[in-house]
Amino acid sequence: MPTKTTKKKSEQPTPKPMKRLVSGIKPTGQLTLGNYIGALKQFVKLQDELIDTEFFIFIADLHAITTPQERQELKKNIRSVAAVYLACGLDPEKVNLFIQSEVNEHAVLGYIMESTAYIGEMERMTQYKDKKVKQTEGIRTSLMTYPALMAADILLYDADIVPIGDDQKQHLELTRNLATRFNHLYGDTFVVPEGFFPETGARIMSLSEPSKKMDKSNENAKSYIMLLDDLGTVRNKIKSAVTDSDGFIKYDVKKKPGISNLLTIYSSLTDIPIKELEKQYKDKSYSAFKTDLGEVVADALRPIQQRYFEYINNPRLDEILDQGAERAKLIASRKIQKVFKKMGLGRVK
Ligand code: TYM
């Protein structure tokens, strides 16, 4: 009879390490439908699909202070983003949810990334160039250097995958360059991450100026939909969305940016392909289409709003954030030790 042999531990195949996913949202004001479709909805979908992946999702409060923030307002917004994450369906059993500033290593690695990046690279970032022209004086240094902090946010956790909207693509590219540069200078340290962009809805446009991104900092409140807007307001904003005078429902971003954006929103929220929607609304008016879209958006936001109010004043929210920060700190502090060692900082052997 063959004897059963047990392999020594060193001979056993090492278990495949879990992959990691990282993403964050800045708590400046309330979140928009663009944030939902471009980011939040993706996080929720991926948490159920990527079972071999550990999720680190955070509230990017250090990024908020690149522009002036009122103290109480910032506090409120941080909590609000945390509640929105959960209301949108993030499952704390599957996701480490935490506040960026509660894990000090973000700022430490942020500085190290500034010491890896070149000024020219920072100055070339389109978001910085756009934001700089909107502000005439008192532009904070961090407004320029914040992509280095974003790189740190990602590299700290050895993220394999970073789900983001289109507007963050350039920052992700910079992150990849910085990781590669650092690895080259100091030896293999960081995983070079991949971006993950939604197939439909990576760039939701303004309702009033469909050539621009939907953005909460726009002065015209009709240009964006807030996730917490009351549903009557949501329907009205969609009714007043800018379209064209052609009168037929067809996806053509160049010639018909307004209706194309509305088709994108409809398709992202229902998973009905745009081609299918074009057929369905072939002989319908813009007005009928907008009425239906108003209902689609209201149906998507209703459950989020209900759950939001269950979370916002619930002590369970703090427990979830504590638990997330604890796990994040463990991973982040190990990584910082490794980085210090590679660079010769401090006394790490
Ligand atoms: P923020 O807070 O501006 O946006 C959060 C997420 O929402 C996406 N998004 C959109 N997607 C589609 N259409 C839109 N109109 C739209 N507006 C916003 C953004 O692409 C983003 O994914 N720097 C980041 C936050 C951040 C981060 C990170 C993200 C900090 N560190 C590390 C990923 C990994 C920011 O300001 O996103």
mmCIF file of N, CA, C and O in Angstrom, residues 115-118 178-189 342-343:
data_model
loop_
_atom_site.group_PDB
_atom_site.id
_atom_site.type_symbol
_atom_site.label_atom_id
_atom_site.label_comp_id
_atom_site.label_asym_id
_atom_site.label_seq_id
_atom_site.Cartn_x
_atom_site.Cartn_y
_atom_site.Cartn_z
ATOM 1 N N SER A 115 8.696 63.446 -4.209
ATOM 2 C CA SER A 115 10.147 63.375 -4.365
ATOM 3 C C SER A 115 10.545 62.362 -5.430
ATOM 4 O O SER A 115 11.713 62.046 -5.579
ATOM 5 N N THR A 116 9.552 61.846 -6.127
ATOM 6 C CA THR A 116 9.817 60.927 -7.244
ATOM 7 C C THR A 116 9.385 61.600 -8.555
ATOM 8 O O THR A 116 9.954 61.367 -9.607
ATOM 9 N N ALA A 117 8.367 62.465 -8.427
ATOM 10 C CA ALA A 117 7.795 63.117 -9.624
ATOM 11 C C ALA A 117 8.591 64.384 -9.974
ATOM 12 O O ALA A 117 9.275 64.951 -9.131
ATOM 13 N N TYR A 118 8.460 64.817 -11.214
ATOM 14 C CA TYR A 118 9.105 66.058 -11.653
ATOM 15 C C TYR A 118 8.057 67.171 -11.719
ATOM 16 O O TYR A 118 6.891 66.910 -12.042
ATOM 17 N N LEU A 178 5.213 56.823 -12.062
ATOM 18 C CA LEU A 178 5.956 57.001 -10.809
ATOM 19 C C LEU A 178 6.332 55.649 -10.202
ATOM 20 O O LEU A 178 7.439 55.480 -9.681
ATOM 21 N N ALA A 179 5.412 54.692 -10.286
ATOM 22 C CA ALA A 179 5.699 53.350 -9.754
ATOM 23 C C ALA A 179 6.878 52.743 -10.509
ATOM 24 O O ALA A 179 7.819 52.216 -9.904
ATOM 25 N N THR A 180 6.843 52.869 -11.823
ATOM 26 C CA THR A 180 7.912 52.297 -12.648
ATOM 27 C C THR A 180 9.242 52.996 -12.346
ATOM 28 O O THR A 180 10.280 52.352 -12.200
ATOM 29 N N ARG A 181 9.191 54.320 -12.229
ATOM 30 C CA ARG A 181 10.419 55.076 -11.950
ATOM 31 C C ARG A 181 11.003 54.677 -10.605
ATOM 32 O O ARG A 181 12.200 54.449 -10.470
ATOM 33 N N PHE A 182 10.126 54.598 -9.601
ATOM 34 C CA PHE A 182 10.588 54.245 -8.257
ATOM 35 C C PHE A 182 11.218 52.848 -8.273
ATOM 36 O O PHE A 182 12.308 52.626 -7.732
ATOM 37 N N ASN A 183 10.534 51.902 -8.910
ATOM 38 C CA ASN A 183 11.043 50.524 -8.978
ATOM 39 C C ASN A 183 12.422 50.493 -9.642
ATOM 40 O O ASN A 183 13.296 49.730 -9.253
ATOM 41 N N HIS A 184 12.583 51.342 -10.640
ATOM 42 C CA HIS A 184 13.835 51.390 -11.372
ATOM 43 C C HIS A 184 14.953 51.982 -10.487
ATOM 44 O O HIS A 184 16.071 51.486 -10.450
ATOM 45 N N LEU A 185 14.584 53.025 -9.732
ATOM 46 C CA LEU A 185 15.590 53.709 -8.890
ATOM 47 C C LEU A 185 15.999 52.881 -7.679
ATOM 48 O O LEU A 185 17.168 52.860 -7.290
ATOM 49 N N TYR A 186 14.994 52.251 -7.043
ATOM 50 C CA TYR A 186 15.259 51.639 -5.726
ATOM 51 C C TYR A 186 15.051 50.125 -5.688
ATOM 52 O O TYR A 186 15.153 49.527 -4.621
ATOM 53 N N GLY A 187 14.712 49.533 -6.811
ATOM 54 C CA GLY A 187 14.425 48.088 -6.818
ATOM 55 C C GLY A 187 12.929 47.855 -6.674
ATOM 56 O O GLY A 187 12.184 48.729 -6.199
ATOM 57 N N ASP A 188 12.508 46.660 -7.065
ATOM 58 C CA ASP A 188 11.079 46.340 -7.137
ATOM 59 C C ASP A 188 10.345 46.620 -5.826
ATOM 60 O O ASP A 188 10.644 46.002 -4.807
ATOM 61 N N THR A 189 9.443 47.566 -5.844
ATOM 62 C CA THR A 189 8.724 47.953 -4.615
ATOM 63 C C THR A 189 7.219 48.005 -4.827
ATOM 64 O O THR A 189 6.449 47.533 -3.993
ATOM 65 N N LYS A 342 14.075 50.629 1.381
ATOM 66 C CA LYS A 342 14.622 50.715 0.013
ATOM 67 C C LYS A 342 15.355 52.030 -0.213
ATOM 68 O O LYS A 342 16.336 52.093 -0.925
ATOM 69 N N MET A 343 14.830 53.099 0.412
ATOM 70 C CA MET A 343 15.390 54.429 0.146
ATOM 71 C C MET A 343 16.505 54.800 1.108
ATOM 72 O O MET A 343 17.197 55.799 0.902
#
